[in-house]
Amino acid sequence: MKFFRRKAEPDVKLEESLEKTRRGVFSEISRLFDRATIDDDLYEELEMLLIQADVGWDVSQRLVEELRQRVERDRIADPAAAREIVREEMIQLLEGASRNRTVKILQRGVPFVIMVVGVNGVGKTTSIAKLAAYHQRFGRSVMLAAGDTFRAAAIDQLQLWGERVGVPVIAHAQGADPGAVVFDAMQAAHARGVDVLIVDTAGRLHTKHNLMAELSKLRKIMQKQVDAAPQETILVIDATTGQNGLVQAKEFSNAVAITDIMIAKLDGTAKGGIAFAVAKELGTPISYVGTGEKATDLAEFRPETYVDSLFFGSEEGF
Ligand SMILES: Nc1nc2c(ncn2[C@@H]2O[C@H](COP(=O)(O)OP(=O)(O)OP(=O)(O)O)[C@@H](O)[C@H]2O)c(=O)[nH]1
Ligand SMILES: [Mg+2]
């Protein structure tokens, strides 16, 4: 069976979650082009707004520079056409990162293992519940592993989510060896013929060498049972932490082989440009976005839909 990404939620959901973002800096960006002519002020204001929107300094400069070049080259005078160019450039930038996406195959009888990593409090555990619900919608059986044994509350939280979405959770006591939890979960997943096993991990600071060592140990334990595991390693990034979160994510991705990115809490930011900075800086495909606190609040990430939601929202349709 092919493991491909299908639209799980109507776009309306992503659009609604981006309401705050759209009312924020992006509406200002869009309005910038409601002027009569393209002048230097436009470029300057655009760059400033992009930086404010968390797009990041490098990416903002690049977008503005490309706009300037195309306007000159194609002798564009209409600001609305310039806005269309910015839209295109943004989509292209996001699609550049998506090109690194690998096709994933779900094999019968072999658990598809997803390891979820990220800094403290970014939304890992909640995202796991969302991913469980997401895979269930494709008719896949799901199991969770409480690999964050650092805090008792973390185990309880995962168990609660397991009950809510109706999937079994393999957990040991607080302070137990996460490696033992993962070992048991791999065995249980095999024994019960589970399709997708999602492993929660501790979010203690990325700077801690021991966390990285722990994550690589978990990988080895998984690989003893399934060669290709973890078939997906998702780095969760908190959209509300802006450039700061990006720095942490970068350090994380230097230490662990990340296959996919999930941007959580996208509903909680008036900026939203973080996706562009992430795509450019990490070069890892953004696969999912978190759009709220419920298990159903997940959307697949699609560059064009994302950019259009930022700029236009529902009145323009999709
Ligand atoms: N609004 C909103 N809140 C979210 C989203 N994802 C997670 N949260 C909230 O963010 C907070 C932290 O989420 P957790 O899932 O516990 O984060 P974590 O990374 O597992 O945290 P640690 O285990 O402490 O490292 C919780 O209050 C969640 O409800 C989202 O997409 N939108
Ligand atoms: Mg957690």
mmCIF file of C-alpha atoms and ligand atoms in Angstrom:
data_model
loop_
_atom_site.group_PDB
_atom_site.id
_atom_site.type_symbol
_atom_site.label_atom_id
_atom_site.label_comp_id
_atom_site.label_asym_id
_atom_site.label_seq_id
_atom_site.Cartn_x
_atom_site.Cartn_y
_atom_site.Cartn_z
ATOM 1 C CA MET A 1 0.000 0.000 0.000
ATOM 2 C CA LYS A 2 1.313 3.435 -0.901
ATOM 3 C CA PHE A 3 1.722 5.822 1.968
ATOM 4 C CA PHE A 4 0.810 9.065 0.357
ATOM 5 C CA ARG A 5 -0.405 12.355 1.660
ATOM 6 C CA ARG A 6 -4.011 13.022 0.911
ATOM 7 C CA LYS A 7 -6.045 15.978 1.959
ATOM 8 C CA ALA A 8 -7.260 15.072 5.442
ATOM 9 C CA GLU A 9 -9.097 18.220 6.344
ATOM 10 C CA PRO A 10 -10.946 20.782 4.308
ATOM 11 C CA ASP A 11 -8.848 23.843 3.637
ATOM 12 C CA VAL A 12 -11.366 25.846 5.559
ATOM 13 C CA LYS A 13 -9.691 24.651 8.731
ATOM 14 C CA LEU A 14 -6.262 25.947 7.831
ATOM 15 C CA GLU A 15 -7.845 29.105 6.639
ATOM 16 C CA GLU A 16 -9.682 29.661 9.898
ATOM 17 C CA SER A 17 -6.602 28.964 11.950
ATOM 18 C CA LEU A 18 -4.713 31.540 9.968
ATOM 19 C CA GLU A 19 -7.351 34.176 10.608
ATOM 20 C CA LYS A 20 -5.196 35.854 13.230
ATOM 21 C CA THR A 21 -2.164 35.757 10.969
ATOM 22 C CA ARG A 22 -4.086 37.161 8.063
ATOM 23 C CA ARG A 23 -5.422 40.007 10.131
ATOM 24 C CA GLY A 24 -1.911 40.689 11.314
ATOM 25 C CA VAL A 25 1.170 41.436 9.294
ATOM 26 C CA PHE A 26 0.082 39.644 6.139
ATOM 27 C CA SER A 27 -2.916 41.881 5.621
ATOM 28 C CA GLU A 28 -0.522 44.804 5.805
ATOM 29 C CA ILE A 29 1.709 43.138 3.255
ATOM 30 C CA SER A 30 -1.238 42.588 0.974
ATOM 31 C CA ARG A 31 -2.406 46.192 1.409
ATOM 32 C CA LEU A 32 1.050 47.486 0.520
ATOM 33 C CA PHE A 33 0.256 46.720 -3.076
ATOM 34 C CA ASP A 34 -2.976 48.722 -3.108
ATOM 35 C CA ARG A 35 -1.037 51.753 -4.238
ATOM 36 C CA ALA A 36 -0.762 53.478 -7.596
ATOM 37 C CA THR A 37 2.870 52.827 -8.473
ATOM 38 C CA ILE A 38 5.796 50.598 -7.583
ATOM 39 C CA ASP A 39 8.455 52.684 -5.892
ATOM 40 C CA ASP A 40 11.367 52.286 -3.502
ATOM 41 C CA ASP A 41 9.112 52.805 -0.508
ATOM 42 C CA LEU A 42 7.192 49.723 -1.492
ATOM 43 C CA TYR A 43 10.320 47.576 -1.405
ATOM 44 C CA GLU A 44 11.459 49.012 1.896
ATOM 45 C CA GLU A 45 8.104 48.591 3.580
ATOM 46 C CA LEU A 46 7.747 45.107 2.171
ATOM 47 C CA GLU A 47 11.090 44.053 3.591
ATOM 48 C CA MET A 48 10.236 45.490 6.980
ATOM 49 C CA LEU A 49 6.853 43.784 7.105
ATOM 50 C CA LEU A 50 8.292 40.444 6.035
ATOM 51 C CA ILE A 51 10.829 40.604 8.849
ATOM 52 C CA GLN A 52 8.026 41.505 11.252
ATOM 53 C CA ALA A 53 6.073 38.508 10.010
ATOM 54 C CA ASP A 54 8.902 36.181 11.155
ATOM 55 C CA VAL A 55 9.997 35.422 7.605
ATOM 56 C CA GLY A 56 13.539 36.094 8.723
ATOM 57 C CA TRP A 57 16.097 38.608 7.514
ATOM 58 C CA ASP A 58 17.753 36.503 4.805
ATOM 59 C CA VAL A 59 14.555 35.245 3.269
ATOM 60 C CA SER A 60 12.937 38.684 3.390
ATOM 61 C CA GLN A 61 15.878 40.200 1.556
ATOM 62 C CA ARG A 62 15.820 37.476 -1.020
ATOM 63 C CA LEU A 63 12.095 37.850 -1.682
ATOM 64 C CA VAL A 64 12.381 41.614 -2.070
ATOM 65 C CA GLU A 65 15.437 41.335 -4.296
ATOM 66 C CA GLU A 66 13.745 38.836 -6.564
ATOM 67 C CA LEU A 67 10.690 41.037 -6.783
ATOM 68 C CA ARG A 68 12.814 44.036 -7.678
ATOM 69 C CA GLN A 69 14.634 42.113 -10.406
ATOM 70 C CA ARG A 70 11.492 40.739 -11.958
ATOM 71 C CA VAL A 71 9.757 44.094 -11.890
ATOM 72 C CA GLU A 72 12.710 45.642 -13.700
ATOM 73 C CA ARG A 73 13.234 42.804 -16.122
ATOM 74 C CA ASP A 74 9.590 42.497 -17.137
ATOM 75 C CA ARG A 75 8.933 46.248 -16.877
ATOM 76 C CA ILE A 76 6.046 45.745 -14.488
ATOM 77 C CA ALA A 77 4.204 48.883 -13.458
ATOM 78 C CA ASP A 78 1.088 47.504 -11.829
ATOM 79 C CA PRO A 79 1.473 46.916 -8.057
ATOM 80 C CA ALA A 80 -1.140 44.147 -8.220
ATOM 81 C CA ALA A 81 1.140 42.251 -10.600
ATOM 82 C CA ALA A 82 3.987 42.763 -8.141
ATOM 83 C CA ARG A 83 1.866 41.225 -5.395
ATOM 84 C CA GLU A 84 1.291 38.233 -7.635
ATOM 85 C CA ILE A 85 5.069 37.883 -8.055
ATOM 86 C CA VAL A 86 5.597 37.892 -4.274
ATOM 87 C CA ARG A 87 2.929 35.221 -3.978
ATOM 88 C CA GLU A 88 4.653 33.098 -6.623
ATOM 89 C CA GLU A 89 8.075 33.535 -5.044
ATOM 90 C CA MET A 90 6.706 32.515 -1.663
ATOM 91 C CA ILE A 91 5.107 29.383 -3.054
ATOM 92 C CA GLN A 92 8.307 28.512 -4.878
ATOM 93 C CA LEU A 93 10.342 28.901 -1.727
ATOM 94 C CA LEU A 94 8.060 26.557 0.187
ATOM 95 C CA GLU A 95 7.946 24.066 -2.656
ATOM 96 C CA GLY A 96 11.733 24.007 -2.745
ATOM 97 C CA ALA A 97 11.761 22.408 0.683
ATOM 98 C CA SER A 98 8.923 20.043 -0.241
ATOM 99 C CA ARG A 99 11.007 18.580 -3.047
ATOM 100 C CA ASN A 100 13.097 16.788 -0.460
ATOM 101 C CA ARG A 101 10.058 14.809 0.589
ATOM 102 C CA THR A 102 10.508 11.092 0.241
ATOM 103 C CA VAL A 103 7.776 8.713 -0.758
ATOM 104 C CA LYS A 104 6.875 6.574 2.195
ATOM 105 C CA ILE A 105 5.628 3.062 1.886
ATOM 106 C CA LEU A 106 3.401 1.453 4.432
ATOM 107 C CA GLN A 107 4.083 -2.277 4.480
ATOM 108 C CA ARG A 108 1.643 -4.800 5.803
ATOM 109 C CA GLY A 109 2.896 -6.393 8.997
ATOM 110 C CA VAL A 110 5.706 -3.879 9.491
ATOM 111 C CA PRO A 111 4.988 -1.043 11.908
ATOM 112 C CA PHE A 112 5.510 2.402 10.374
ATOM 113 C CA VAL A 113 7.347 4.133 13.188
ATOM 114 C CA ILE A 114 7.068 7.877 13.707
ATOM 115 C CA MET A 115 9.402 9.484 16.230
ATOM 116 C CA VAL A 116 8.297 12.917 17.350
ATOM 117 C CA VAL A 117 11.004 15.248 18.634
ATOM 118 C CA GLY A 118 11.379 18.881 19.595
ATOM 119 C CA VAL A 119 12.179 21.360 22.306
ATOM 120 C CA ASN A 120 10.189 21.580 25.550
ATOM 121 C CA GLY A 121 6.595 22.635 25.269
ATOM 122 C CA VAL A 122 6.456 23.116 21.498
ATOM 123 C CA GLY A 123 3.421 20.837 21.217
ATOM 124 C CA LYS A 124 4.857 17.346 20.651
ATOM 125 C CA THR A 125 2.384 15.343 22.725
ATOM 126 C CA THR A 126 -0.642 17.185 21.366
ATOM 127 C CA SER A 127 0.699 16.759 17.833
ATOM 128 C CA ILE A 128 1.011 13.010 18.454
ATOM 129 C CA ALA A 129 -2.688 12.824 19.303
ATOM 130 C CA LYS A 130 -3.431 14.707 16.093
ATOM 131 C CA LEU A 131 -1.251 12.377 14.050
ATOM 132 C CA ALA A 132 -2.947 9.358 15.627
ATOM 133 C CA ALA A 133 -6.356 10.705 14.624
ATOM 134 C CA TYR A 134 -5.004 11.571 11.168
ATOM 135 C CA HIS A 135 -3.758 8.037 10.483
ATOM 136 C CA GLN A 136 -6.932 6.536 11.878
ATOM 137 C CA ARG A 137 -8.866 8.423 9.230
ATOM 138 C CA PHE A 138 -7.003 6.372 6.635
ATOM 139 C CA GLY A 139 -8.117 3.192 8.387
ATOM 140 C CA ARG A 140 -4.693 2.537 9.884
ATOM 141 C CA SER A 141 -4.347 1.045 13.357
ATOM 142 C CA VAL A 142 -2.270 3.243 15.631
ATOM 143 C CA MET A 143 -0.329 2.733 18.865
ATOM 144 C CA LEU A 144 1.472 5.305 20.986
ATOM 145 C CA ALA A 145 4.645 4.919 23.047
ATOM 146 C CA ALA A 146 5.320 7.145 26.063
ATOM 147 C CA GLY A 147 9.005 7.679 25.379
ATOM 148 C CA ASP A 148 9.084 10.793 27.534
ATOM 149 C CA THR A 149 9.588 9.194 30.929
ATOM 150 C CA PHE A 150 11.147 12.316 32.380
ATOM 151 C CA ARG A 151 7.919 13.752 33.766
ATOM 152 C CA ALA A 152 5.020 11.738 35.218
ATOM 153 C CA ALA A 153 2.606 14.301 33.783
ATOM 154 C CA ALA A 154 3.934 13.594 30.287
ATOM 155 C CA ILE A 155 2.977 9.932 30.573
ATOM 156 C CA ASP A 156 -0.475 10.771 31.953
ATOM 157 C CA GLN A 157 -1.016 13.316 29.218
ATOM 158 C CA LEU A 158 -0.240 10.797 26.482
ATOM 159 C CA GLN A 159 -2.455 8.173 28.112
ATOM 160 C CA LEU A 160 -5.310 10.626 28.276
ATOM 161 C CA TRP A 161 -4.910 11.403 24.580
ATOM 162 C CA GLY A 162 -4.782 7.688 23.861
ATOM 163 C CA GLU A 163 -8.142 7.242 25.573
ATOM 164 C CA ARG A 164 -9.634 10.208 23.790
ATOM 165 C CA VAL A 165 -8.668 9.116 20.302
ATOM 166 C CA GLY A 166 -9.077 5.419 21.122
ATOM 167 C CA VAL A 167 -5.579 4.037 20.604
ATOM 168 C CA PRO A 168 -3.463 1.892 22.957
ATOM 169 C CA VAL A 169 -0.541 3.530 24.755
ATOM 170 C CA ILE A 170 2.564 1.627 25.835
ATOM 171 C CA ALA A 171 3.971 3.285 28.961
ATOM 172 C CA HIS A 172 6.282 2.556 31.857
ATOM 173 C CA ALA A 173 6.599 4.405 35.147
ATOM 174 C CA GLN A 174 8.179 7.818 35.455
ATOM 175 C CA GLY A 175 11.952 7.648 35.415
ATOM 176 C CA ALA A 176 11.983 4.351 33.505
ATOM 177 C CA ASP A 177 14.385 3.857 30.614
ATOM 178 C CA PRO A 178 12.775 5.272 27.443
ATOM 179 C CA GLY A 179 14.698 2.604 25.524
ATOM 180 C CA ALA A 180 12.770 -0.100 27.379
ATOM 181 C CA VAL A 181 9.471 1.639 26.568
ATOM 182 C CA VAL A 182 10.352 1.789 22.891
ATOM 183 C CA PHE A 183 11.523 -1.834 22.888
ATOM 184 C CA ASP A 184 8.220 -2.971 24.415
ATOM 185 C CA ALA A 185 6.215 -0.776 22.076
ATOM 186 C CA MET A 186 7.997 -2.206 19.007
ATOM 187 C CA GLN A 187 7.254 -5.743 20.190
ATOM 188 C CA ALA A 188 3.637 -4.923 21.002
ATOM 189 C CA ALA A 189 3.174 -3.192 17.649
ATOM 190 C CA HIS A 190 4.476 -6.284 15.866
ATOM 191 C CA ALA A 191 2.435 -8.672 17.964
ATOM 192 C CA ARG A 192 -0.796 -6.745 17.449
ATOM 193 C CA GLY A 193 -0.169 -6.007 13.781
ATOM 194 C CA VAL A 194 -0.227 -2.259 14.343
ATOM 195 C CA ASP A 195 0.207 -0.116 11.210
ATOM 196 C CA VAL A 196 1.555 3.057 12.779
ATOM 197 C CA LEU A 197 3.527 3.416 16.013
ATOM 198 C CA ILE A 198 4.055 6.985 17.211
ATOM 199 C CA VAL A 199 6.768 7.576 19.794
ATOM 200 C CA ASP A 200 6.726 10.575 22.137
ATOM 201 C CA THR A 201 10.122 11.801 23.315
ATOM 202 C CA ALA A 202 11.368 14.090 26.040
ATOM 203 C CA GLY A 203 11.742 17.748 25.197
ATOM 204 C CA ARG A 204 14.489 18.692 27.561
ATOM 205 C CA LEU A 205 16.780 21.294 26.193
ATOM 206 C CA HIS A 206 18.395 20.609 22.852
ATOM 207 C CA THR A 207 21.732 21.778 24.192
ATOM 208 C CA LYS A 208 21.802 18.770 26.478
ATOM 209 C CA HIS A 209 24.049 16.236 24.921
ATOM 210 C CA ASN A 210 22.265 13.440 26.771
ATOM 211 C CA LEU A 211 18.960 14.136 25.017
ATOM 212 C CA MET A 212 20.575 13.687 21.613
ATOM 213 C CA ALA A 213 22.312 10.530 22.815
ATOM 214 C CA GLU A 214 18.970 9.252 24.058
ATOM 215 C CA LEU A 215 17.275 9.905 20.729
ATOM 216 C CA SER A 216 19.964 8.052 18.809
ATOM 217 C CA LYS A 217 19.714 5.167 21.256
ATOM 218 C CA LEU A 218 15.963 5.022 20.656
ATOM 219 C CA ARG A 219 16.599 4.854 16.915
ATOM 220 C CA LYS A 220 18.944 1.927 17.344
ATOM 221 C CA ILE A 221 16.416 0.047 19.444
ATOM 222 C CA MET A 222 13.767 0.608 16.779
ATOM 223 C CA GLN A 223 16.133 -0.509 14.026
ATOM 224 C CA LYS A 224 16.842 -3.796 15.737
ATOM 225 C CA GLN A 225 13.244 -4.722 14.987
ATOM 226 C CA VAL A 226 12.490 -2.740 11.833
ATOM 227 C CA ASP A 227 15.453 -1.819 9.616
ATOM 228 C CA ALA A 228 13.902 1.327 8.212
ATOM 229 C CA ALA A 229 12.578 2.631 11.536
ATOM 230 C CA PRO A 230 11.863 5.346 12.345
ATOM 231 C CA GLN A 231 10.434 5.782 8.869
ATOM 232 C CA GLU A 232 9.431 9.293 9.868
ATOM 233 C CA THR A 233 11.139 11.608 12.351
ATOM 234 C CA ILE A 234 9.028 14.693 12.849
ATOM 235 C CA LEU A 235 10.471 17.842 14.360
ATOM 236 C CA VAL A 236 7.748 19.934 15.973
ATOM 237 C CA ILE A 237 8.257 23.694 15.884
ATOM 238 C CA ASP A 238 6.187 26.210 17.841
ATOM 239 C CA ALA A 239 4.982 28.913 15.434
ATOM 240 C CA THR A 240 4.628 31.417 18.242
ATOM 241 C CA THR A 241 8.305 31.440 19.175
ATOM 242 C CA GLY A 242 9.451 33.015 15.916
ATOM 243 C CA GLN A 243 13.106 33.231 15.021
ATOM 244 C CA ASN A 244 14.110 32.016 18.448
ATOM 245 C CA GLY A 245 12.310 28.740 17.875
ATOM 246 C CA LEU A 246 14.001 28.466 14.514
ATOM 247 C CA VAL A 247 17.457 28.665 16.063
ATOM 248 C CA GLN A 248 16.560 25.859 18.460
ATOM 249 C CA ALA A 249 15.056 23.792 15.663
ATOM 250 C CA LYS A 250 18.210 24.219 13.626
ATOM 251 C CA GLU A 251 20.388 22.900 16.405
ATOM 252 C CA PHE A 252 18.007 20.024 16.842
ATOM 253 C CA SER A 253 18.040 19.110 13.181
ATOM 254 C CA ASN A 254 21.826 19.192 13.170
ATOM 255 C CA ALA A 255 21.851 16.477 15.790
ATOM 256 C CA VAL A 256 18.960 14.252 14.675
ATOM 257 C CA ALA A 257 18.029 13.170 11.137
ATOM 258 C CA ILE A 258 14.677 14.893 10.623
ATOM 259 C CA THR A 259 12.418 13.806 7.758
ATOM 260 C CA ASP A 260 9.412 16.062 8.295
ATOM 261 C CA ILE A 261 8.444 19.218 10.121
ATOM 262 C CA MET A 262 5.213 20.003 11.886
ATOM 263 C CA ILE A 263 4.554 23.633 12.714
ATOM 264 C CA ALA A 264 2.343 23.651 15.799
ATOM 265 C CA LYS A 265 0.259 26.533 17.185
ATOM 266 C CA LEU A 266 -0.101 28.259 13.864
ATOM 267 C CA ASP A 267 -3.471 29.480 15.089
ATOM 268 C CA GLY A 268 -1.763 31.341 17.897
ATOM 269 C CA THR A 269 0.350 33.756 15.925
ATOM 270 C CA ALA A 270 -0.346 37.026 14.141
ATOM 271 C CA LYS A 271 2.850 36.544 12.151
ATOM 272 C CA GLY A 272 2.893 33.187 10.371
ATOM 273 C CA GLY A 273 5.961 33.825 8.265
ATOM 274 C CA ILE A 274 7.926 31.232 10.193
ATOM 275 C CA ALA A 275 7.151 28.607 7.548
ATOM 276 C CA PHE A 276 9.266 30.513 5.010
ATOM 277 C CA ALA A 277 12.206 30.780 7.366
ATOM 278 C CA VAL A 278 11.885 27.095 8.256
ATOM 279 C CA ALA A 279 11.750 26.016 4.610
ATOM 280 C CA LYS A 280 14.790 28.064 3.724
ATOM 281 C CA GLU A 281 16.922 27.401 6.798
ATOM 282 C CA LEU A 282 16.179 23.734 7.427
ATOM 283 C CA GLY A 283 15.433 22.568 3.899
ATOM 284 C CA THR A 284 13.262 19.836 5.402
ATOM 285 C CA PRO A 285 9.716 19.467 4.111
ATOM 286 C CA ILE A 286 6.987 20.942 6.254
ATOM 287 C CA SER A 287 4.357 18.223 6.241
ATOM 288 C CA TYR A 288 1.802 19.267 8.825
ATOM 289 C CA VAL A 289 0.569 22.285 10.697
ATOM 290 C CA GLY A 290 -1.188 22.365 14.062
ATOM 291 C CA THR A 291 -4.214 24.615 14.055
ATOM 292 C CA GLY A 292 -5.589 24.302 17.591
ATOM 293 C CA GLU A 293 -5.654 22.224 20.751
ATOM 294 C CA LYS A 294 -7.981 19.433 19.629
ATOM 295 C CA ALA A 295 -6.992 16.114 18.063
ATOM 296 C CA THR A 296 -8.679 17.140 14.833
ATOM 297 C CA ASP A 297 -6.726 20.392 14.597
ATOM 298 C CA LEU A 298 -4.176 19.232 12.056
ATOM 299 C CA ALA A 299 -3.803 20.196 8.421
ATOM 300 C CA GLU A 300 -1.464 18.899 5.799
ATOM 301 C CA PHE A 301 0.867 21.602 4.655
ATOM 302 C CA ARG A 302 0.470 22.715 1.054
ATOM 303 C CA PRO A 303 2.509 25.695 -0.100
ATOM 304 C CA GLU A 304 -0.078 27.226 -2.378
ATOM 305 C CA THR A 305 -2.975 26.832 0.019
ATOM 306 C CA TYR A 306 -0.857 28.220 2.815
ATOM 307 C CA VAL A 307 0.233 31.319 0.941
ATOM 308 C CA ASP A 308 -3.265 31.983 -0.339
ATOM 309 C CA SER A 309 -4.724 31.598 3.143
ATOM 310 C CA LEU A 310 -2.232 34.125 4.423
ATOM 311 C CA PHE A 311 -3.012 36.656 1.760
ATOM 312 C CA PHE A 312 -6.583 36.181 0.815
ATOM 313 C CA GLY A 313 -8.564 33.895 3.107
ATOM 314 C CA SER A 314 -12.041 32.667 2.415
ATOM 315 C CA GLU A 315 -13.357 35.524 0.330
ATOM 316 C CA GLU A 316 -11.040 34.529 -2.519
ATOM 317 C CA GLY A 317 -11.746 30.814 -2.269
ATOM 318 C CA PHE A 318 -9.278 28.131 -3.233
HETATM 319 N N1 LIG B 1 -3.424 26.791 20.083
HETATM 320 C C1 LIG B 1 -2.696 25.698 19.960
HETATM 321 N N2 LIG B 1 -2.157 25.136 21.065
HETATM 322 C C2 LIG B 1 -1.426 24.012 20.911
HETATM 323 C C3 LIG B 1 -1.185 23.427 19.641
HETATM 324 N N3 LIG B 1 -0.399 22.339 19.825
HETATM 325 C C4 LIG B 1 -0.167 22.249 21.154
HETATM 326 N N4 LIG B 1 -0.768 23.260 21.820
HETATM 327 C C5 LIG B 1 -0.729 23.551 23.266
HETATM 328 O O1 LIG B 1 0.618 23.766 23.665
HETATM 329 C C6 LIG B 1 0.831 23.304 24.988
HETATM 330 C C7 LIG B 1 2.019 22.348 25.031
HETATM 331 O O2 LIG B 1 1.715 21.207 24.273
HETATM 332 P P1 LIG B 1 2.361 19.777 24.532
HETATM 333 O O3 LIG B 1 1.798 18.897 23.484
HETATM 334 O O4 LIG B 1 2.201 19.366 25.931
HETATM 335 O O5 LIG B 1 3.869 20.105 24.230
HETATM 336 P P2 LIG B 1 5.148 19.148 24.412
HETATM 337 O O6 LIG B 1 6.117 19.547 23.358
HETATM 338 O O7 LIG B 1 4.735 17.731 24.443
HETATM 339 O O8 LIG B 1 5.689 19.602 25.832
HETATM 340 P P3 LIG B 1 6.769 18.851 26.762
HETATM 341 O O9 LIG B 1 6.339 17.432 26.867
HETATM 342 O O10 LIG B 1 6.681 19.586 28.049
HETATM 343 O O11 LIG B 1 8.091 19.012 26.102
HETATM 344 C C8 LIG B 1 -0.474 22.652 25.421
HETATM 345 O O12 LIG B 1 -1.183 23.571 26.196
HETATM 346 C C9 LIG B 1 -1.207 22.391 24.103
HETATM 347 O O13 LIG B 1 -2.600 22.397 24.234
HETATM 348 C C10 LIG B 1 -1.767 24.074 18.476
HETATM 349 O O14 LIG B 1 -1.607 23.668 17.316
HETATM 350 N N5 LIG B 1 -2.503 25.194 18.704
HETATM 351 MG MG MG B 2 5.116 16.228 25.812
#
